[in-house]
Structure formats: structure tokens, C-alpha cells
CSV table of N, CA and C in Angstrom, one decimal:
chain,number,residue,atom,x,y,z
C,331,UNK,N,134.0,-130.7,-25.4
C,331,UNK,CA,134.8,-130.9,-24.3
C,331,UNK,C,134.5,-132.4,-23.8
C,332,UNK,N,133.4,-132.7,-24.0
C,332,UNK,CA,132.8,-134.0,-23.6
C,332,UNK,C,132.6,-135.2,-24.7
C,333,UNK,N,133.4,-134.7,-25.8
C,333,UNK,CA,133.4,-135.8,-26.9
C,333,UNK,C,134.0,-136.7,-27.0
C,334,UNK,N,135.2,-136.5,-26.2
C,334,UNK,CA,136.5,-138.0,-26.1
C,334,UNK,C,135.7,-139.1,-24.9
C,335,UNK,N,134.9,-138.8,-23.9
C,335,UNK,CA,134.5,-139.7,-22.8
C,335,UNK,C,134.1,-140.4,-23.1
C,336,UNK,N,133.6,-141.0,-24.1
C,336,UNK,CA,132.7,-142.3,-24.7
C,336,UNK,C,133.8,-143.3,-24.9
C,337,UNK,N,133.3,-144.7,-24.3
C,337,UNK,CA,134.1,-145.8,-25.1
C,337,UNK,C,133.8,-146.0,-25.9
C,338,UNK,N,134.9,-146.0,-27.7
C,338,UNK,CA,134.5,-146.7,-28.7
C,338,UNK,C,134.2,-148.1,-28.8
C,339,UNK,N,132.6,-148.5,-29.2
C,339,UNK,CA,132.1,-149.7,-29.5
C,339,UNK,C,132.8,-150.6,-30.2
C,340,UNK,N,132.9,-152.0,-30.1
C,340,UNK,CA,133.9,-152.7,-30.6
C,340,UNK,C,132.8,-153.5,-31.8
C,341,UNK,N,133.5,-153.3,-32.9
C,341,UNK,CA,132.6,-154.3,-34.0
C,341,UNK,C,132.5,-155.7,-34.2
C,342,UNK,N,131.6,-156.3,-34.3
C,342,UNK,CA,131.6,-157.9,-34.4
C,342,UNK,C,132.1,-158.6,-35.6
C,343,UNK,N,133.4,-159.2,-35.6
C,343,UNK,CA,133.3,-159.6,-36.5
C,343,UNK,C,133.7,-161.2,-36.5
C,344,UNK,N,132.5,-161.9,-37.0
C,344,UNK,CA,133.0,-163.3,-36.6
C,344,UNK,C,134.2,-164.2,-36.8
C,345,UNK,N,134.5,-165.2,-35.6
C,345,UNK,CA,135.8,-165.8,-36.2
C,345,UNK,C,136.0,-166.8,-36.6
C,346,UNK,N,136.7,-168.0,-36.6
C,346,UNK,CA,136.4,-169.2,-37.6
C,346,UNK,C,136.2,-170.4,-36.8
C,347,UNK,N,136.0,-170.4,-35.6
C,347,UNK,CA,135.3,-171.5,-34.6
C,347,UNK,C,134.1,-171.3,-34.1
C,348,UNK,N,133.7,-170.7,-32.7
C,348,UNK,CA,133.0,-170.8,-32.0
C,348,UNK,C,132.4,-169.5,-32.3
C,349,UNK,N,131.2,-169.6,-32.7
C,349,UNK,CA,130.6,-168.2,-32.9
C,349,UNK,C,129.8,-167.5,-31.4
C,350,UNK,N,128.6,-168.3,-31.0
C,350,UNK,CA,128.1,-168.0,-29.3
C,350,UNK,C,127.9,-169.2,-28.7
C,351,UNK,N,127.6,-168.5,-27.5
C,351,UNK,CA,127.7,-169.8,-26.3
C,351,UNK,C,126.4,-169.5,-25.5
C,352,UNK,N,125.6,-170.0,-25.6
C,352,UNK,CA,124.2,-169.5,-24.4
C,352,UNK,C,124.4,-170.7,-23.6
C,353,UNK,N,124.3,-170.1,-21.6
C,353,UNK,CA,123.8,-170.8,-20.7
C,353,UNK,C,122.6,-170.1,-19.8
C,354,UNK,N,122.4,-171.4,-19.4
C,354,UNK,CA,121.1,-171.1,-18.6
C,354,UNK,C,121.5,-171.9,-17.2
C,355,UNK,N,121.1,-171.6,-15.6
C,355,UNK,CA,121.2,-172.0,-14.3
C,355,UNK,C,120.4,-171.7,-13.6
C,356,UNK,N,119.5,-172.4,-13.0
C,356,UNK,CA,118.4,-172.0,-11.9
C,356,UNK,C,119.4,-171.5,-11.0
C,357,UNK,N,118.6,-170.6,-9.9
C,357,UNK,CA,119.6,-170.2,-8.5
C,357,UNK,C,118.2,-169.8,-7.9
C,358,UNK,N,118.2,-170.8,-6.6
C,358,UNK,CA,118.0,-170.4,-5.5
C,358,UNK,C,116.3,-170.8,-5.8
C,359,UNK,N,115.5,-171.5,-4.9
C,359,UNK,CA,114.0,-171.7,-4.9
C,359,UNK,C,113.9,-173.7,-6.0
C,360,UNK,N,114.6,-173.9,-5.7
C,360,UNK,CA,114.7,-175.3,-6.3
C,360,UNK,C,115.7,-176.0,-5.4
C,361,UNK,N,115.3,-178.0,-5.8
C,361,UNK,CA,115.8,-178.8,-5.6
C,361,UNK,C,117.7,-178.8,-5.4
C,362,UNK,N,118.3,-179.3,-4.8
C,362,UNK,CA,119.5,-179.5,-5.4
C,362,UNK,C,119.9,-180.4,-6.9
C,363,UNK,N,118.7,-181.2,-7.1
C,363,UNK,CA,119.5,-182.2,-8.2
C,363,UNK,C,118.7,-181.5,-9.6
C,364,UNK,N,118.3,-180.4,-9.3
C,364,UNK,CA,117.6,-179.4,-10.2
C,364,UNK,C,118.3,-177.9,-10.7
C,365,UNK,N,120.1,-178.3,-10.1
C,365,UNK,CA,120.6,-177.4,-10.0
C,365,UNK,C,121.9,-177.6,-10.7
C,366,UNK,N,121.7,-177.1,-12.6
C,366,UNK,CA,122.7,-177.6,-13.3
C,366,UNK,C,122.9,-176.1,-14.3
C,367,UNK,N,123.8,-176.2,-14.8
C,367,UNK,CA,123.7,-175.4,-16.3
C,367,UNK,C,123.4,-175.9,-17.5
C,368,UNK,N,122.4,-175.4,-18.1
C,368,UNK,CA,122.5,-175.9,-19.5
C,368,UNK,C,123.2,-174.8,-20.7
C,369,UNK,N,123.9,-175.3,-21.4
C,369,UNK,CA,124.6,-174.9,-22.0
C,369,UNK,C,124.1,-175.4,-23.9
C,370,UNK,N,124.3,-174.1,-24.8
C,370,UNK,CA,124.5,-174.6,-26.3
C,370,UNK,C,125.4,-173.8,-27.0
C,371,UNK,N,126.1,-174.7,-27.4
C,371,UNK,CA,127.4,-173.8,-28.1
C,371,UNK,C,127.1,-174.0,-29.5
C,372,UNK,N,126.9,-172.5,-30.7
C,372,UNK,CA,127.1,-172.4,-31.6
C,372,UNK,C,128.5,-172.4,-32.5
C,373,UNK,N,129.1,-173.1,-33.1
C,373,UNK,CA,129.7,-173.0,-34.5
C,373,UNK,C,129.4,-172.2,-35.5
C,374,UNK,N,130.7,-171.3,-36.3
C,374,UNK,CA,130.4,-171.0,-37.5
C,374,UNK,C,130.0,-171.6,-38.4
C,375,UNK,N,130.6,-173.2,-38.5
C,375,UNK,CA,130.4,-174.3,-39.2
C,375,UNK,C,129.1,-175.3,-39.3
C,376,UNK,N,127.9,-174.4,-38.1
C,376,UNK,CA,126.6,-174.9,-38.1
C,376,UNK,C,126.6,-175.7,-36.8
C,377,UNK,N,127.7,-176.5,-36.5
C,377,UNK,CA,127.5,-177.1,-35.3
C,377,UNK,C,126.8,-177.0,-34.2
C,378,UNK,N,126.0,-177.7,-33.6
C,378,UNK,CA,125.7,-177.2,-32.5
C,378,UNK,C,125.4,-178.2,-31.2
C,379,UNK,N,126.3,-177.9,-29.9
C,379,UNK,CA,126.4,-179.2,-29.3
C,379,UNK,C,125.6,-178.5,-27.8
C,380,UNK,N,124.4,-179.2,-27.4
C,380,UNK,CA,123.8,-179.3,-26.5
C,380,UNK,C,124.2,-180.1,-25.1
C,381,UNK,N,124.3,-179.4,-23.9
C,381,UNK,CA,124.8,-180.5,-22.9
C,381,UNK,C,124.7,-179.7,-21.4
C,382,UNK,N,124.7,-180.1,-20.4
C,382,UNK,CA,124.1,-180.0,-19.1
C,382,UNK,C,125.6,-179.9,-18.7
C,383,UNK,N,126.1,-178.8,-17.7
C,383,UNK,CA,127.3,-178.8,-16.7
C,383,UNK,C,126.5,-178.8,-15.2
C,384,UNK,N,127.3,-178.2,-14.3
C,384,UNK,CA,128.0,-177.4,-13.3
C,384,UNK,C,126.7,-178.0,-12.2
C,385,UNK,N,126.8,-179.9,-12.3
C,385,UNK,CA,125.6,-180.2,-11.3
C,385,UNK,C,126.3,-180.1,-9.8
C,386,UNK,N,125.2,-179.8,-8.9
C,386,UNK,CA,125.4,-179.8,-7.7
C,386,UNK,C,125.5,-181.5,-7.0
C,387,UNK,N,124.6,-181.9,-8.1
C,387,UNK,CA,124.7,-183.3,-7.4
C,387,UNK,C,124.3,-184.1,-9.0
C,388,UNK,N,125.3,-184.7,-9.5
C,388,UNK,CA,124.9,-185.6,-10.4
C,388,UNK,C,124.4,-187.2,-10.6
C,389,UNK,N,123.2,-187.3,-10.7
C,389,UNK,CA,122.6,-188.6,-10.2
C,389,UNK,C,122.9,-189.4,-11.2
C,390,UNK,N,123.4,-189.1,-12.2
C,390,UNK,CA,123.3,-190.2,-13.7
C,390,UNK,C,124.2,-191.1,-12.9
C,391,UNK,N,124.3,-192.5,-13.6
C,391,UNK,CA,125.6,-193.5,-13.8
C,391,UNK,C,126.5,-193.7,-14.5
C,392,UNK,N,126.6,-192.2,-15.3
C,392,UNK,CA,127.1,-192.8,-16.5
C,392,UNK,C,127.9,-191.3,-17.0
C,393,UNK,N,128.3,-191.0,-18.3
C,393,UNK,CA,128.8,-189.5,-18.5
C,393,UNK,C,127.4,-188.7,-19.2
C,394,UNK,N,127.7,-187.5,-18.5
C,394,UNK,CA,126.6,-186.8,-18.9
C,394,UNK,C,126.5,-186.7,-20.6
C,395,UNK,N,125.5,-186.7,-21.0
C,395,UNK,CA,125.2,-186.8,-22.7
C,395,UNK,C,125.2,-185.6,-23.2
C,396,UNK,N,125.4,-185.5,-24.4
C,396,UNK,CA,125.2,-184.4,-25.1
C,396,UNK,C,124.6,-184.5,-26.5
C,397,UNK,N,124.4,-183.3,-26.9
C,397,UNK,CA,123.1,-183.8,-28.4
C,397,UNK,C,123.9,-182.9,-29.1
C,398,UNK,N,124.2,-183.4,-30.1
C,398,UNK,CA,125.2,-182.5,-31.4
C,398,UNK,C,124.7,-182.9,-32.7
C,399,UNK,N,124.7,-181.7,-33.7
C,399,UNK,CA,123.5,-181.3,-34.4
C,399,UNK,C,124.2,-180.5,-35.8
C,400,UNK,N,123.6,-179.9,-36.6
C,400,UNK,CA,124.1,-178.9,-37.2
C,400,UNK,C,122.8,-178.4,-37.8
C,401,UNK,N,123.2,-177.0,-37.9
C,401,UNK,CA,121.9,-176.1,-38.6
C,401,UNK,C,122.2,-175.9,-40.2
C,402,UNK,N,121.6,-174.9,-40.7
C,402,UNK,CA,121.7,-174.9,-42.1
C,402,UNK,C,123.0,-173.6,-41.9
C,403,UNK,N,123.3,-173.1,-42.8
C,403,UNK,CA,124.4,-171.8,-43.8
C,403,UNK,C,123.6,-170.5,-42.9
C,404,UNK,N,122.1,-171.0,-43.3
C,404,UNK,CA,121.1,-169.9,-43.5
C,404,UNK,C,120.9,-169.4,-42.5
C,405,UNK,N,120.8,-170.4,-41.4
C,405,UNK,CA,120.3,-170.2,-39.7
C,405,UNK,C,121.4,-169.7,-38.9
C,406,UNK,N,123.0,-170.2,-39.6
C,406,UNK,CA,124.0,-169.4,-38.6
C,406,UNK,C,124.4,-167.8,-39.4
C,407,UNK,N,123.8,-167.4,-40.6
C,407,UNK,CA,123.9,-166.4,-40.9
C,407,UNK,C,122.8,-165.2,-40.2
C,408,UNK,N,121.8,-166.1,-39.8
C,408,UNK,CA,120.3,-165.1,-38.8
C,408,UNK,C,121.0,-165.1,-37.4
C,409,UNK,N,121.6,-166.2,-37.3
C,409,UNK,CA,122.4,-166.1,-35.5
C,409,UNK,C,123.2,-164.8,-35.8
C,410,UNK,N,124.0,-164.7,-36.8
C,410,UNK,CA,125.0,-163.5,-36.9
C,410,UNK,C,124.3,-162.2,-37.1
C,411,UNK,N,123.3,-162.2,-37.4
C,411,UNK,CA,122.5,-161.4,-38.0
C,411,UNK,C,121.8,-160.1,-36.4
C,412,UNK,N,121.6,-161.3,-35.6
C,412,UNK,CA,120.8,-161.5,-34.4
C,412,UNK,C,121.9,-160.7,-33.4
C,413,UNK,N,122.7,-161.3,-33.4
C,413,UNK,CA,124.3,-160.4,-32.8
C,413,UNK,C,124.1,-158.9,-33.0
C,414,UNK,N,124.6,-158.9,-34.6
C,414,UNK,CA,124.4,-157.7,-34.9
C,414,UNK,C,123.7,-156.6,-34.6
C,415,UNK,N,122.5,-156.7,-35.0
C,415,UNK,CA,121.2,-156.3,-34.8
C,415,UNK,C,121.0,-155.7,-33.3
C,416,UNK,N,121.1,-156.7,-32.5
C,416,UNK,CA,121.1,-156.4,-31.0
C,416,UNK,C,122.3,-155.4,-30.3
C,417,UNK,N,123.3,-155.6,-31.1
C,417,UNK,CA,125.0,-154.8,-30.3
C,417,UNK,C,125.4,-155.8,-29.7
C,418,UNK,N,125.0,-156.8,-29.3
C,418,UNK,CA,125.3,-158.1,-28.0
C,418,UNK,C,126.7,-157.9,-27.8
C,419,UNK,N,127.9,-157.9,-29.1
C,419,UNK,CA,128.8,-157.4,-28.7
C,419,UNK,C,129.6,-156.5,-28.0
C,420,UNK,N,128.6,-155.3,-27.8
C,420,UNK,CA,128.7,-154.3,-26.8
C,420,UNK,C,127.7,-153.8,-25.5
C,421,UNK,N,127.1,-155.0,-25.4
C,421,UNK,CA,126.2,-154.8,-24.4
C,421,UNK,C,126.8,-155.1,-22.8
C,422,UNK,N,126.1,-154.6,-22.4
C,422,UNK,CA,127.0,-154.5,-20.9
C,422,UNK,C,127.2,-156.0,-20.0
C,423,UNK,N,128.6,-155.8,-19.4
C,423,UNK,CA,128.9,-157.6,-18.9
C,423,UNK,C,127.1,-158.1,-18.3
C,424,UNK,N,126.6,-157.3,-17.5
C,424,UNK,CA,126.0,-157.5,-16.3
C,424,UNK,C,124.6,-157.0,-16.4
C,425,UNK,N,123.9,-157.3,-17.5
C,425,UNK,CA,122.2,-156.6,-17.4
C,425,UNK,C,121.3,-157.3,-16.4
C,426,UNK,N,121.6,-158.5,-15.7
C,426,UNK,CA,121.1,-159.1,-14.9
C,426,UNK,C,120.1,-158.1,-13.8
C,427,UNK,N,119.3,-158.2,-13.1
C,427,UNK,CA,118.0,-158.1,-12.1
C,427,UNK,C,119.1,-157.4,-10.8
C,428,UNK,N,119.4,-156.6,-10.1
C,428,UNK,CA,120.6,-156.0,-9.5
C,428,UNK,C,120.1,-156.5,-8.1
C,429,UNK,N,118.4,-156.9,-8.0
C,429,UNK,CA,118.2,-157.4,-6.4
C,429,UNK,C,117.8,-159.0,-6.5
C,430,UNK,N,117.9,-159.2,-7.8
C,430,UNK,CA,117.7,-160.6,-7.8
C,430,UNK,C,118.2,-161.6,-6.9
C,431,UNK,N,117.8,-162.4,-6.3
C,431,UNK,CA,118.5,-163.8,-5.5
C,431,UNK,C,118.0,-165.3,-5.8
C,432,UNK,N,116.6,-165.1,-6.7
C,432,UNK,CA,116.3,-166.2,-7.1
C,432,UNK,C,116.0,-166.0,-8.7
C,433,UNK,N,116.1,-167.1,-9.1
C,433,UNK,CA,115.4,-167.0,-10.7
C,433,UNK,C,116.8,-167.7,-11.7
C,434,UNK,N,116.5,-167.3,-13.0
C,434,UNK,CA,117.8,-168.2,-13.7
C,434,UNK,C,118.9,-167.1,-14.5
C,435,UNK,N,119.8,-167.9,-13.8
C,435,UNK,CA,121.5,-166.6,-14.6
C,435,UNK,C,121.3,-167.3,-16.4
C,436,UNK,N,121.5,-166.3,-17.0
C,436,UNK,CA,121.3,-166.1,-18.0
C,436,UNK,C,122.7,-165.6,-18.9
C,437,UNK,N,123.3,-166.5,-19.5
C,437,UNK,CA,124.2,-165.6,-20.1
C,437,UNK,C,124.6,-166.5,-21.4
C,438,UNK,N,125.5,-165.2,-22.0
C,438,UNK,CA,125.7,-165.2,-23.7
C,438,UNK,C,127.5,-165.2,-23.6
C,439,UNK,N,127.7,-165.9,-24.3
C,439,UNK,CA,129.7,-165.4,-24.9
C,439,UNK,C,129.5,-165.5,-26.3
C,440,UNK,N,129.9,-164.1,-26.5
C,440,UNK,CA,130.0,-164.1,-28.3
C,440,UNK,C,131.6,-164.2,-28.7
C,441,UNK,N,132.1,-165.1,-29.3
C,441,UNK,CA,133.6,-165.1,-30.1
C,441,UNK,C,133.4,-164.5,-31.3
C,442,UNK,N,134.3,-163.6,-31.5
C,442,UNK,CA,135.0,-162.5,-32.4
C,442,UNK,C,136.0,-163.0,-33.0
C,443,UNK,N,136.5,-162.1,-33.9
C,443,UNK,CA,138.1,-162.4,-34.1
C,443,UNK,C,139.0,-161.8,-33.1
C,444,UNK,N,138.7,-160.7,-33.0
C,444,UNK,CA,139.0,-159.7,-31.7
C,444,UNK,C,139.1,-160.5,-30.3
C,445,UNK,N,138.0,-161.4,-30.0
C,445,UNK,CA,138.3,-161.7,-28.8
C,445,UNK,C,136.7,-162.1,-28.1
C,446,UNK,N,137.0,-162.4,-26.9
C,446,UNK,CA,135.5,-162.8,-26.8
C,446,UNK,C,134.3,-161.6,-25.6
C,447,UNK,N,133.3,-161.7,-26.1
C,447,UNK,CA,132.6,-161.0,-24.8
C,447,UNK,C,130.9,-161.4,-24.2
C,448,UNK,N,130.7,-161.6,-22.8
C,448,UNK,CA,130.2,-162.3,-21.9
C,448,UNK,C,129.1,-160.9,-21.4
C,449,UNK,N,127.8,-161.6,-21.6
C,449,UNK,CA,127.1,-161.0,-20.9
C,449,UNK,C,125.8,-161.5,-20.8
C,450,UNK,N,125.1,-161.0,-19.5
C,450,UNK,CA,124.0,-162.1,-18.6
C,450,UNK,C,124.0,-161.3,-17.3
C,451,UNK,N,122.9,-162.5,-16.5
C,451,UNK,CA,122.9,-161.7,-15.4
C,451,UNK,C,121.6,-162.5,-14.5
C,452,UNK,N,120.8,-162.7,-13.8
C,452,UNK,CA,120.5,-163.1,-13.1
C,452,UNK,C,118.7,-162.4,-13.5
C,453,UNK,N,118.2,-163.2,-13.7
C,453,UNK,CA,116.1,-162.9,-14.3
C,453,UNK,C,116.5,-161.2,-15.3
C,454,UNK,N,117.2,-161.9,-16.3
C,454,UNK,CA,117.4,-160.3,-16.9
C,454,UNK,C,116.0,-160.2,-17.9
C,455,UNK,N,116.1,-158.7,-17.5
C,455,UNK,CA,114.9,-157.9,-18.3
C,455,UNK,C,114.7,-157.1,-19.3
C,456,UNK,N,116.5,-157.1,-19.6
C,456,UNK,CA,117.0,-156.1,-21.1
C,456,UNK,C,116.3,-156.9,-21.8
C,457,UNK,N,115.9,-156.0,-22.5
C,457,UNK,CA,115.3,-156.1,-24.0
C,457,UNK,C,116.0,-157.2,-25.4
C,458,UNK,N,117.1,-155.9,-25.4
C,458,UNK,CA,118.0,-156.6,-26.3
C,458,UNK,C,118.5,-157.8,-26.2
C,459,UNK,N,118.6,-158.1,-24.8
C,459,UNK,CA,119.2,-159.5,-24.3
C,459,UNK,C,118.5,-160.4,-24.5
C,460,UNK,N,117.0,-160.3,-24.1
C,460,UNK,CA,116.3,-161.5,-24.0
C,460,UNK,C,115.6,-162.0,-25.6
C,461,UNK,N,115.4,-160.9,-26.3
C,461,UNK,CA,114.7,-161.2,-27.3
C,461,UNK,C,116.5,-161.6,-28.2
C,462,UNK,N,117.6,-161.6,-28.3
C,462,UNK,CA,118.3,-162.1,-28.6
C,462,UNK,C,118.7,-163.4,-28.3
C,463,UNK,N,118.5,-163.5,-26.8
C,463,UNK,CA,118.5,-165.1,-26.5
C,463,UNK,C,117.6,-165.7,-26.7
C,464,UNK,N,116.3,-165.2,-26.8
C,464,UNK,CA,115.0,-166.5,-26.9
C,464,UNK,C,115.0,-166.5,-28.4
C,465,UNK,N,115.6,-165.6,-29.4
C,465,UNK,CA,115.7,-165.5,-30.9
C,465,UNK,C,117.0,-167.1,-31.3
C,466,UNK,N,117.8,-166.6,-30.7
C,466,UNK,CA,118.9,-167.9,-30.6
C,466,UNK,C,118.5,-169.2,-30.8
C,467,UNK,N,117.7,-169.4,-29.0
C,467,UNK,CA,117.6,-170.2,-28.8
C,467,UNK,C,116.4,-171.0,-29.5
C,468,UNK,N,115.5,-170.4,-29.9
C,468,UNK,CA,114.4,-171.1,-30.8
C,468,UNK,C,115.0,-171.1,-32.4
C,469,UNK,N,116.0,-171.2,-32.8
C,469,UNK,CA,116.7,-171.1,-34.2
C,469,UNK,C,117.2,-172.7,-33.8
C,470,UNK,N,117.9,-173.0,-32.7
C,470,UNK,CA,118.5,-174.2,-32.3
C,470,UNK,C,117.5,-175.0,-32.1
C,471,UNK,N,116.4,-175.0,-31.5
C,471,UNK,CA,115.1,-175.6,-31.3
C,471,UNK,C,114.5,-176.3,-32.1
């Protein structure tokens, strides 16, 4: 009776640009000029472009910089690997801290062929999440 209620899981399957996107944003208990996003966007093609958004107050003189890079075959096949492995593709929009007000928003966009899907959240404590993003992010590192 209760067998149709489940949403079927959507499979990952990568597409031929942008494979993920990890950001990171302090909120709340900091500076204003300490109050940016960092951003790294993964390529299928290894690419990987490093760069700071969404300042509250931008001190530079100049245009913000970015650091662009490329990994090996090997390291964007462990990123894919890393997706999978976790579900990230079907992990919920919103694992974030539900009383949180301070600490850093945390979030992932995975591109599909399908389409894309966003999830993060505010000092998250999922499992899957974190050891996926700190897996990521020390592969870029």
C-alpha cells in the first residue's frame, strides 16, 4: 500500500561542462570585510577555477583574482567517484544546522546531464556532506 510514496532517486550522470561547484561563506560573528564567498568550480575537463564572490565590502583596487588550474583524468574521475559514493545527487537541498545563526553556509551544485542539484546549509553536520566536501576539497588542494 505504501510502496508508490517514495521519491525515485535520480542517477548521476555527468555532463560535458561543469561537473561541481563548492562554496563556502562565513555568517554572522565576523568582520564585515571578512565576509565573502569562496567559491571552486570543478570541470569535467580537469579545470578548476578558484575565486572569492559575494563581498560585503570589497577593499581590493583592482578585479578580484582568480587561480585556474587543472587536475589530472585521475582526480576528476575520484571527484565523480566521490558524488557517487555519497548520493550527493540525492541528498537533501538543506542538511544545514536548523538553529544555526552563526558559523559557515556550506554548499555543493552538482551538474548532471539531467540538470543540476544544490545542497548545503549552514555549520552542516551530515556526514555524507562533509566528508564529501572536505574529500573534494583536499583533491583541489
Amino acid at each position: 500500500m505504501l510502496g508508490g510514496c517514495k521519491e525515485k532517486e535520480k542517477e548521476f550522470v555527468p555532463g560535458d561542462k561543469e561537473l561541481i561547484h563548492l562554496t563556502s561563506t562565513p555568517k554572522g560573528g565576523v568582520e564585515t570585510y571578512q565576509i565573502y564567498t569562496t567559491n571552486i568550480k570543478i570541470f569535467v575537463d580537469g579545470t578548476v577555477i578558484i575565486y572569492a564572490s559575494d563581498f560585503v565590502r570589497w577593499l581590493g583596487d583592482g578585479d578580484i583574482p582568480q587561480t585556474v588550474f587543472t587536475i589530472t583524468p585521475e582526480e576528476v574521475e575520484q571527484i565523480k567517484q566521490i558524488i557517487v559514493d555519497g548520493n550527493l545527487y540525492n541528498l537533501r537541498e538543506d542538511v544545514g544546522n536548523k538553529d544555526g545563526i552563526d558559523g559557515v553556509i556550506k554548499k555543493m551544485t552538482i551538474y548532471a546531464e539531467s540538470g543540476t542539484h544544490t545542497t548545503g546549509g549552514i555549520s552542516v553536520s551530515n556526514r555524507q556532506f562533509v566528508r564529501a566536501y572536505d574529500a573534494i576539497e583536499n583533491i583541489v588542494r
